[in-house]
Short mmCIF file of C-alpha atoms in Angstrom, two decimals:
data_model
loop_
_atom_site.label_atom_id
_atom_site.label_comp_id
_atom_site.label_asym_id
_atom_site.label_seq_id
_atom_site.Cartn_x
_atom_site.Cartn_y
_atom_site.Cartn_z
CA MET A 26 88.78 89.95 83.41
CA SER A 27 92.15 90.54 81.93
CA ILE A 28 94.99 92.91 82.33
CA THR A 29 96.58 94.72 79.18
CA PHE A 30 100.45 94.79 79.46
CA ASP A 31 102.63 97.22 77.52
CA PRO A 32 106.24 95.82 77.66
CA THR A 33 107.52 99.28 76.68
CA THR A 34 106.69 100.71 79.52
CA LEU A 35 108.04 99.87 82.70
CA LEU A 36 106.28 99.03 86.20
CA TYR A 37 107.87 99.23 89.32
CA ALA A 38 106.82 96.51 91.94
CA VAL A 39 106.44 96.79 95.69
CA VAL A 40 107.48 93.79 97.58
CA GLU A 41 107.40 92.60 101.12
CA TYR A 42 109.49 90.18 102.78
CA LEU A 43 111.34 89.14 105.87
CA LYS A 44 114.32 91.51 106.70
CA SER A 45 116.79 88.46 107.09
CA THR A 46 116.10 87.54 103.19
CA GLU A 47 119.13 87.82 100.74
CA HIS A 48 117.55 86.31 97.86
CA LEU A 49 113.69 86.16 96.86
CA TYR A 50 112.69 82.99 94.96
CA ASP A 51 109.19 81.94 96.57
CA PRO A 52 106.19 84.23 95.82
CA VAL A 53 103.45 83.95 98.25
CA ASN A 54 99.77 85.50 98.66
CA HIS A 55 99.97 85.83 102.39
CA LYS A 56 102.97 87.54 104.58
CA PRO A 57 106.05 86.11 104.12
CA GLU A 58 107.18 83.22 106.92
CA HIS A 59 110.27 82.03 105.79
CA ASP A 60 113.44 83.48 104.15
CA GLY A 61 113.07 83.30 100.41
CA GLN A 62 109.23 84.44 100.62
CA TYR A 63 108.53 87.63 99.10
CA ARG A 64 104.58 88.92 98.51
CA LEU A 65 103.79 91.59 95.64
CA VAL A 66 102.33 94.75 97.49
CA CYS A 67 101.18 96.66 94.55
CA LEU A 68 102.44 97.61 90.93
CA ALA A 69 103.29 101.40 90.14
CA PRO A 70 103.44 103.68 87.06
CA ASN A 71 106.88 105.03 88.37
CA ALA A 72 109.78 104.70 90.63
CA ASP A 73 108.82 107.78 92.62
CA ASP A 74 105.46 106.67 93.40
CA ALA A 75 106.84 102.99 94.39
CA ALA A 76 109.40 104.24 96.48
CA ARG A 77 107.06 106.68 98.56
CA LEU A 78 104.81 103.67 99.30
CA ALA A 79 108.01 101.35 100.43
CA HIS A 80 109.13 104.06 102.73
CA LEU A 81 105.35 104.31 103.89
CA LEU A 82 105.21 101.03 104.99
CA ARG A 83 108.71 100.59 106.40
CA ALA A 84 107.67 103.44 108.93
CA MET A 85 104.14 101.29 109.62
CA ASP A 86 106.04 98.12 109.84
CA ASP A 87 107.12 96.70 113.19
CA GLY A 88 110.41 95.63 111.85
CA THR A 89 109.65 92.30 110.94
CA TYR A 90 109.66 92.79 106.92
CA TRP A 91 111.42 94.89 104.30
CA TYR A 92 109.78 96.70 101.67
CA SER A 93 111.93 97.48 98.52
CA VAL A 94 111.11 98.41 94.86
CA CYS A 95 112.20 96.57 91.79
CA VAL A 96 111.26 96.64 87.86
CA THR A 97 108.93 94.42 86.71
CA GLU A 98 109.56 92.12 83.85
CA PRO A 99 107.31 90.39 81.84
CA GLU A 100 106.72 86.38 81.91
CA PRO A 101 107.83 84.60 78.36
CA LEU A 102 104.62 83.40 76.76
CA LEU A 103 104.54 79.46 76.56
CA ASP A 104 102.54 77.28 74.39
CA ASP A 105 100.85 74.55 75.78
CA LYS A 106 103.47 72.01 75.22
CA ALA A 107 106.49 74.33 76.75
CA GLN A 108 107.38 73.55 80.72
CA VAL A 109 109.24 75.74 82.82
CA ILE A 110 111.78 73.53 84.66
CA PRO A 111 112.59 74.90 88.11
CA GLY A 112 116.13 74.95 88.10
CA ASP A 113 116.38 77.67 85.21
CA ILE A 114 114.46 80.17 87.27
CA GLN A 115 117.00 82.12 89.06
CA SER A 116 116.66 83.74 92.47
CA VAL A 117 116.48 87.72 92.50
CA GLU A 118 118.65 89.72 94.80
CA MET A 119 117.12 92.37 96.24
CA GLU A 120 118.86 95.84 96.98
CA PRO A 121 116.73 97.54 99.96
CA LEU A 122 115.92 101.34 98.86
CA ASN A 123 117.68 103.89 101.14
CA PRO A 124 115.46 104.53 103.73
CA ALA A 125 116.31 108.16 103.63
CA LEU A 126 113.89 108.58 100.56
#
């Protein structure tokens, strides 16, 4: 299976993380259990759809998690010999969306 990606088309990610988290740096494939962990919920083709879904998830949540929207960025293509050095990866600061959306 492959997923095509057009870098000229922006996608919007809905992410889930603990409300106490200030920086996101550890992607997980389960519900986040520690500060800094986040889970990708979905990708949406426009910001309005992503914001609506984040708002709906907030309304259904028990208050443990927060859902925000951010613009996705393609990962740089690495050749076979290239390595990603963890110190080179910067953490992401998330700004929660206005819950009134």
